[in-house]
mmCIF file of C-alpha atoms in Angstrom:
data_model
loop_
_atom_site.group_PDB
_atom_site.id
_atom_site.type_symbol
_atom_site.label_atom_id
_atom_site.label_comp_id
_atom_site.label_asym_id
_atom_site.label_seq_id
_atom_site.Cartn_x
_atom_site.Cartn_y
_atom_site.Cartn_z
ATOM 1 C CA UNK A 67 108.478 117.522 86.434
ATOM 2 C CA UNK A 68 109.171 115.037 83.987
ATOM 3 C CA UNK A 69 111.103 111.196 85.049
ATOM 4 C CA UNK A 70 111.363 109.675 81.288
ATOM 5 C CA UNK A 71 113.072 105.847 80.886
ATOM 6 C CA UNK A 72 114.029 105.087 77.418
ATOM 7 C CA UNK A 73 114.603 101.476 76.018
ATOM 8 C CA UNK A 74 116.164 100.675 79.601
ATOM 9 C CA UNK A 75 118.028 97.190 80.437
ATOM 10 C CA UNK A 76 119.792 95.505 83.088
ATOM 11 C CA UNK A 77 120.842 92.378 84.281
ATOM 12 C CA UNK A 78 122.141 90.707 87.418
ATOM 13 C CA UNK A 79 124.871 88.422 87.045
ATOM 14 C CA UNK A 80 124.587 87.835 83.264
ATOM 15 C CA UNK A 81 120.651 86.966 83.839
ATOM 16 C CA UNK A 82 118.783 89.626 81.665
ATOM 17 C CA UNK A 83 115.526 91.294 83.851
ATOM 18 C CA UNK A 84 114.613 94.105 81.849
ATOM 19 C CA UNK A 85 114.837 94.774 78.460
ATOM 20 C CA UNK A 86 114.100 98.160 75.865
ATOM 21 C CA UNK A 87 111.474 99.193 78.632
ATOM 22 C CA UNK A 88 110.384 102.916 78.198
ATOM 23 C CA UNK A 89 108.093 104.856 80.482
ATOM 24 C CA UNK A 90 107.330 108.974 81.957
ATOM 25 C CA UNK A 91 106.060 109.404 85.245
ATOM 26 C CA UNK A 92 104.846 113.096 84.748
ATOM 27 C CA UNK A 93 103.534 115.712 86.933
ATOM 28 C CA UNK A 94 99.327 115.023 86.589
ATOM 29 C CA UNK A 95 99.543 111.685 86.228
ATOM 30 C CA UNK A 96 99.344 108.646 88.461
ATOM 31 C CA UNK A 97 101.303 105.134 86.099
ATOM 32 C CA UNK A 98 100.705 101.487 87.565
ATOM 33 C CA UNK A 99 103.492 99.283 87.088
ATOM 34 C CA UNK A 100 101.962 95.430 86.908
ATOM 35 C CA UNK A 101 103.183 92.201 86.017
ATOM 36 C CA UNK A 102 103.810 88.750 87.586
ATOM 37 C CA UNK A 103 106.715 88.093 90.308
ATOM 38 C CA UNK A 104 110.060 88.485 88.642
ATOM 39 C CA UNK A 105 108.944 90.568 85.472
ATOM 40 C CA UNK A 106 111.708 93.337 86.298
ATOM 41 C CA UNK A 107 108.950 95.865 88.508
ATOM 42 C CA UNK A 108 111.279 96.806 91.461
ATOM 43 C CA UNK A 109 114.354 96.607 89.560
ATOM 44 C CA UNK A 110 112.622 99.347 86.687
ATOM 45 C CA UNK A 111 112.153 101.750 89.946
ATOM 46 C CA UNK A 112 115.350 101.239 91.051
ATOM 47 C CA UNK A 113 116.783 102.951 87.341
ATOM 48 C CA UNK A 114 114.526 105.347 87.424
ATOM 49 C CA UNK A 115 115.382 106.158 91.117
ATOM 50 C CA UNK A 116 119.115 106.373 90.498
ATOM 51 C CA UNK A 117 120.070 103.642 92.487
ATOM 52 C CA UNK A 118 121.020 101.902 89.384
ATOM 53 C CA UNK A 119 123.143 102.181 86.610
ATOM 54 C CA UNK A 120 121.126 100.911 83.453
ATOM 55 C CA UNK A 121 123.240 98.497 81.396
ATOM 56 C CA UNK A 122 121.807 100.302 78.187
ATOM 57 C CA UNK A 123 119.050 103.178 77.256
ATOM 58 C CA UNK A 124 118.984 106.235 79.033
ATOM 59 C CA UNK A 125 117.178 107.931 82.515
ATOM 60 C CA UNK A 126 116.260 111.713 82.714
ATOM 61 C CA UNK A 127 114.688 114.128 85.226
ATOM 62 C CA UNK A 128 113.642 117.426 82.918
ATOM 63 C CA UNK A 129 116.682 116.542 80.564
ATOM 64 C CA UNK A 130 119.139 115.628 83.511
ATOM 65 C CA UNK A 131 120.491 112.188 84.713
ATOM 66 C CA UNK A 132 118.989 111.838 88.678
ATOM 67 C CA UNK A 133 122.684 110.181 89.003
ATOM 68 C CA UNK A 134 124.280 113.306 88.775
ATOM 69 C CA UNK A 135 122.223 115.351 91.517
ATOM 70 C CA UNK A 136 124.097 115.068 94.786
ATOM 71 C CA UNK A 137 122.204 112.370 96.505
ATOM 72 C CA UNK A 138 119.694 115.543 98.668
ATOM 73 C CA UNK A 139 119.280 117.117 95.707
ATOM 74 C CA UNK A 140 117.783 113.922 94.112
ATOM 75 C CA UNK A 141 115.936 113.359 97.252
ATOM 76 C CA UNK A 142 114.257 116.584 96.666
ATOM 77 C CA UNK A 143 112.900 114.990 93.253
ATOM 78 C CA UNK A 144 112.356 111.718 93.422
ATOM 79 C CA UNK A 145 111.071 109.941 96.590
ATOM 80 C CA UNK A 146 111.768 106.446 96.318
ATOM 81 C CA UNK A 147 109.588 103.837 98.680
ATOM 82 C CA UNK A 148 110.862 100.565 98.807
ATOM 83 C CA UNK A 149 109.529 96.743 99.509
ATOM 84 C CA UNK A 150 112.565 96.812 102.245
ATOM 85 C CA UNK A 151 112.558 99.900 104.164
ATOM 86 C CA UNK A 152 113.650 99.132 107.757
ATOM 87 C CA UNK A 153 113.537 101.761 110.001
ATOM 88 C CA UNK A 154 115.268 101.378 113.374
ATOM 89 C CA UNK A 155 113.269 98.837 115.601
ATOM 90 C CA UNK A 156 112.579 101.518 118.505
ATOM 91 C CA UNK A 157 111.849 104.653 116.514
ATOM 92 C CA UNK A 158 108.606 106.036 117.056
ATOM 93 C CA UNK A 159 105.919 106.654 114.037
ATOM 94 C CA UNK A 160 107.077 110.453 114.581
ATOM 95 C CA UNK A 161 110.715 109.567 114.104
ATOM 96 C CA UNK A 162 110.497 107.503 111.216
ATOM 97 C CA UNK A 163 108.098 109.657 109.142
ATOM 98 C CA UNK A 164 110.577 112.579 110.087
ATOM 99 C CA UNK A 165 113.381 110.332 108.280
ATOM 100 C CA UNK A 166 111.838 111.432 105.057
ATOM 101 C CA UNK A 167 112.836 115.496 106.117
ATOM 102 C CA UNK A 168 116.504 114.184 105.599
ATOM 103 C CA UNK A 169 116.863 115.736 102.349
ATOM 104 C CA UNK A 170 116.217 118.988 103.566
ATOM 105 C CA UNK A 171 117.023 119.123 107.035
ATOM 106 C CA UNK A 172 120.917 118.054 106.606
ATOM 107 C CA UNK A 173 123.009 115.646 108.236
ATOM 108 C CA UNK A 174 123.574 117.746 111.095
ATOM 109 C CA UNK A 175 120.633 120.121 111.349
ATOM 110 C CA UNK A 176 117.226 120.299 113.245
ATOM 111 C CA UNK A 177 113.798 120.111 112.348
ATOM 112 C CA UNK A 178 112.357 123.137 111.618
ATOM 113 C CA UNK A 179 108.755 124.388 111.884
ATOM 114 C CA UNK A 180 108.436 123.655 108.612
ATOM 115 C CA UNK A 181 109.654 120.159 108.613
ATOM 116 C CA UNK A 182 107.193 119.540 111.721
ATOM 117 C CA UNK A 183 104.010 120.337 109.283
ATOM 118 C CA UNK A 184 105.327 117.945 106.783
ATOM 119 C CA UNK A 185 105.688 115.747 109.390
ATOM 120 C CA UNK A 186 102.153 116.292 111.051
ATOM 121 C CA UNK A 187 100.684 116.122 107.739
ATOM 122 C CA UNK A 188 101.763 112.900 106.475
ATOM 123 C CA UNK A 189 100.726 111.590 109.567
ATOM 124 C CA UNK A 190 97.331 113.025 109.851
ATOM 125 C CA UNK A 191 96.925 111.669 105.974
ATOM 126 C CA UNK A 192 97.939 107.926 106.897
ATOM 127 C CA UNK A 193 95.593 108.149 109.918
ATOM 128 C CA UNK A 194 98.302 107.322 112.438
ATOM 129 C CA UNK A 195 97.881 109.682 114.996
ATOM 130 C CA UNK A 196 96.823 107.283 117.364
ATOM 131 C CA UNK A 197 99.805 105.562 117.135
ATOM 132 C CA UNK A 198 102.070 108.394 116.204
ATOM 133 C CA UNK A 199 104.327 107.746 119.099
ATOM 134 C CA UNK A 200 104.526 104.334 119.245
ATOM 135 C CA UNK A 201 107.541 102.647 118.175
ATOM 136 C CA UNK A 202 107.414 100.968 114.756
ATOM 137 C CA UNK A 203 108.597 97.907 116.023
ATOM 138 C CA UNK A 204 105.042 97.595 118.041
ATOM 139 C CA UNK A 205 103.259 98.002 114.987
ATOM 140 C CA UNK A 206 101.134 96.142 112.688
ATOM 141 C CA UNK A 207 102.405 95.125 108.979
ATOM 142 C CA UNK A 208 99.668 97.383 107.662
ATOM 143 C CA UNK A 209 100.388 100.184 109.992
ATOM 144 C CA UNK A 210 103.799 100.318 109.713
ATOM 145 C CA UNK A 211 103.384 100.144 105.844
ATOM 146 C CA UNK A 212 101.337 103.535 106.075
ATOM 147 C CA UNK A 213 104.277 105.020 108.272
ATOM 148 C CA UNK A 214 106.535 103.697 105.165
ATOM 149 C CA UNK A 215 104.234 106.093 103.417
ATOM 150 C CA UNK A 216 103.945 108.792 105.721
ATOM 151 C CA UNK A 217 107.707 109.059 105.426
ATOM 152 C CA UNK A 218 107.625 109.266 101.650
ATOM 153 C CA UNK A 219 104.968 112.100 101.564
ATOM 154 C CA UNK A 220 107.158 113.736 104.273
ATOM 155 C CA UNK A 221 109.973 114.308 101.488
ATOM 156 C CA UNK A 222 107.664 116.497 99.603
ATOM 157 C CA UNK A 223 109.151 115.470 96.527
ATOM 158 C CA UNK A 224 108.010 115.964 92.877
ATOM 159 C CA UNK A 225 107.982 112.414 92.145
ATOM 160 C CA UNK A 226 107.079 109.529 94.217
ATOM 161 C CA UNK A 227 108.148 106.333 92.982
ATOM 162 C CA UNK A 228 106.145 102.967 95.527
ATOM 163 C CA UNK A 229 107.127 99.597 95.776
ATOM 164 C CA UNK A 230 103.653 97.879 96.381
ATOM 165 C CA UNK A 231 102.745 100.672 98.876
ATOM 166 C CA UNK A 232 99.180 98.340 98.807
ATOM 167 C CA UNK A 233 100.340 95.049 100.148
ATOM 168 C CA UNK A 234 100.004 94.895 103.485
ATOM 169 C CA UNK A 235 97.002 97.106 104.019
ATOM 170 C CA UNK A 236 93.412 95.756 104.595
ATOM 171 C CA UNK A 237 90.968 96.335 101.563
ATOM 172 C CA UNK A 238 89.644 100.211 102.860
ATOM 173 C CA UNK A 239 93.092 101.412 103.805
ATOM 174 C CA UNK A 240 93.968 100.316 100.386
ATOM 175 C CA UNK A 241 91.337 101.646 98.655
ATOM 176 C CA UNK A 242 91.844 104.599 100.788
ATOM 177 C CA UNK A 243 95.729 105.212 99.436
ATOM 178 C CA UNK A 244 94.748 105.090 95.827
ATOM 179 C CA UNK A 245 92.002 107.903 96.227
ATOM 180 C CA UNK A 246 94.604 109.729 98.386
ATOM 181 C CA UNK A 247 97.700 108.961 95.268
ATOM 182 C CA UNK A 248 94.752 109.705 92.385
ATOM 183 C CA UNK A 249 94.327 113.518 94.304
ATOM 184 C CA UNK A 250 97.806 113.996 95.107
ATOM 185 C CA UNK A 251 99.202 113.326 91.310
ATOM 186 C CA UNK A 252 98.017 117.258 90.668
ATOM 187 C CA UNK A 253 101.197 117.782 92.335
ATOM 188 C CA UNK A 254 103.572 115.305 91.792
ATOM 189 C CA UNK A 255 104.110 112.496 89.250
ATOM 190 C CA UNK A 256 103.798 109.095 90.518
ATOM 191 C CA UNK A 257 104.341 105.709 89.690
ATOM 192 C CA UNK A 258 103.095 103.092 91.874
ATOM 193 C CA UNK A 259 103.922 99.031 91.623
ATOM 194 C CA UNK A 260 100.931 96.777 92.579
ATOM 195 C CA UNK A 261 99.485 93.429 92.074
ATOM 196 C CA UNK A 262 95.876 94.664 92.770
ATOM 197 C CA UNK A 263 94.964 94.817 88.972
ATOM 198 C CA UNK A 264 91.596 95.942 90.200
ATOM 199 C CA UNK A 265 92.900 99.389 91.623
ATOM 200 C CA UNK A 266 95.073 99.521 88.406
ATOM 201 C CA UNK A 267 91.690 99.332 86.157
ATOM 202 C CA UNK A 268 89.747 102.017 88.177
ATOM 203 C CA UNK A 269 92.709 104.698 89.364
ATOM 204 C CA UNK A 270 95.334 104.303 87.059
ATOM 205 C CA UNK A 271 96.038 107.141 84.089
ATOM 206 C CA UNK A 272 98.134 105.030 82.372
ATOM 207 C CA UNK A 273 99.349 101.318 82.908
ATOM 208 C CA UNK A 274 102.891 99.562 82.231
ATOM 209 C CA UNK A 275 102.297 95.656 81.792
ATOM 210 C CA UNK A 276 105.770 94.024 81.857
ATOM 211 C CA UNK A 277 106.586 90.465 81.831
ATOM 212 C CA UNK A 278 109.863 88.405 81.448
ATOM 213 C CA UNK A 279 111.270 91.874 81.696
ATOM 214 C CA UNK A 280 109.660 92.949 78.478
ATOM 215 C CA UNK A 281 106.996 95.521 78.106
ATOM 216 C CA UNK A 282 103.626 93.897 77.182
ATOM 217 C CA UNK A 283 101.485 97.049 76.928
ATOM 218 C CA UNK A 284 101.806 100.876 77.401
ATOM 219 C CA UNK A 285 98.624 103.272 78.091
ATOM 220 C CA UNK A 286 95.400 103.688 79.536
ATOM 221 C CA UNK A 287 94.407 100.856 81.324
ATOM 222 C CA UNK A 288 91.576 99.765 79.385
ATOM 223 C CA UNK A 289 93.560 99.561 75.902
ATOM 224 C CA UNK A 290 96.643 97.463 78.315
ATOM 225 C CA UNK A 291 94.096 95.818 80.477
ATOM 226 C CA UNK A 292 93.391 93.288 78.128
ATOM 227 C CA UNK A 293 92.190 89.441 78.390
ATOM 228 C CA UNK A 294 94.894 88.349 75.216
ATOM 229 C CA UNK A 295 97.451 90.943 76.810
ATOM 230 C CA UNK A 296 96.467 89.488 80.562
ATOM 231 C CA UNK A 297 97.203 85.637 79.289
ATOM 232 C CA UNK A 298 100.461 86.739 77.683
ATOM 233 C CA UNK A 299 101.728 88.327 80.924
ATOM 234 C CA UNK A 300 100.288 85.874 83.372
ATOM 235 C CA UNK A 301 99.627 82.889 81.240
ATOM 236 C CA UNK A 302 95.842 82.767 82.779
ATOM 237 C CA UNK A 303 92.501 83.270 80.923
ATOM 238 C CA UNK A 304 90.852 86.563 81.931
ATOM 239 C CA UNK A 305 87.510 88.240 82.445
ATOM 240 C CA UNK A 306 86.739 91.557 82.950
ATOM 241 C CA UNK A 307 84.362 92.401 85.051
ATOM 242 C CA UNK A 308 81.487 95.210 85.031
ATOM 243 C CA UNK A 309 79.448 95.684 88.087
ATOM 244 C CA UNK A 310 78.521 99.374 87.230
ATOM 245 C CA UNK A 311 79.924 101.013 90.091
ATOM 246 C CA UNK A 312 82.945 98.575 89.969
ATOM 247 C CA UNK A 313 85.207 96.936 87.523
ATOM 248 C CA UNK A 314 87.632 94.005 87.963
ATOM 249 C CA UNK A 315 88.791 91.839 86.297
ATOM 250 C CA UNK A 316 88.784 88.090 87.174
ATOM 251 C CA UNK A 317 90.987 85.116 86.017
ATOM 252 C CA UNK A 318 90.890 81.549 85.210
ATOM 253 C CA UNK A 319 93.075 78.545 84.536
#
């Protein structure tokens, strides 16, 4: 499977967020999307998601608009996890996670056996069978971000495009989820939005840098990862760190 974006654009209300942007997100291959607040991240996922229509360049999945796959079809592709997923208050971990069968369960069918091992799966991967059926709403931010996930890995789809899937989860949970994503991209494609520039260095094939909507760099993360590419984007002086086992990379006003 193959999601390409070519020299994509779109703006809200006149106000230009993204501009001649082009990315794949490619079966074997796990893309960070980074970049400071309001540099066009969540509204690049929603193109390539289908959810919108870009003003100019072009979307394809394997040579084929996602916009013209009936909407389970698409769903069967591309599984799209956003910042603002809302699940109903009183649904249970079970019950959400099972949300992300929809695609191939059907408006009005039942869960099959088959949709139960997704289901048990995702769970057992998210470590949240202790709370599996406890409602969401009882939660905490962290654990109902790893439901958010759960759900997603449910839909057993050939891409998986996250919102921050990091943010709310403590630093081994997080650390956990990109070992988990770097495995999993054997199967599916995946492009995943963080700030954690960190887990971008040390898990990331290759790494988008936007900023002001424009693409600042484009590859493996060392070549993009750069102090002169991180002060363009950010507009801070950069270090990057080598502890051996561990690289980061550290800024400075």
């Amino acid at each position: 499977m193959r999601l390409i974006g070519e020299n994509l654009c779109f703006s809200y209300g006149g106000s230009a967020v993204l501009h001649d942007v082009s990315l794949a997100v490619e079966t074997g291959s796990l893309t960070v999307l980074v970049g400071p607040n309001g540099s066009g991240k969540s509204t690049l996922l929603k193109l390539l998601s289908g959810f919108l229509r870009p003003e100019r360049g072009t979307v394809s999945m394997d040579g084929v608009d996602p916009r013209e796959y009936p909407w389970r079809d698409r769903a069967r592709h591309i599984a799209y996890m956003t910042q603002e997923f809302q699940p109903g208050l009183e649904f249970t971990v079970r019950e959400t996670v099972m949300l992300g069968r929809n695609p191939h369960i059907g408006v009005f069918g039942y869960p099959g056996e088959a949709d139960r091992r997704a289901v048990d799966a995702a769970i057992r991967d998210m470590e949240l069978e202790a709370v599996a059926e406890r409602p969401v709403s009882r939660l905490s931010g962290g654990e109902r971000q790893r439901a958010m996930m759960a759900a997603v890995l449910a839909q057993e789809a050939e891409c998986l495009l996250l919102d921050e899937p990091t943010s709310a989860l403590d630093i081994r949970h997080a650390l956990d989820l990109a070992e988990y994503l770097r495995a999993l991209r054997v199967r599916c494609g995946i492009l995943m939005v963080t700030h954690d520039l960190a887990l971008a260095l040390r898990y990331a094939d290759r790494v988008l840098l936007l900023s002001a909507g424009g693409c600042v760099g484009y590859g493996a993360a060392d070549e993009v990862l750069t102090p002169s590419a991180l002060e363009r984007a950010y507009g801070c002086h950069s270090e990057i760190l080598d502890g051996g086992h561990l690289r980061s990379i550290g800024f400075y006003r």
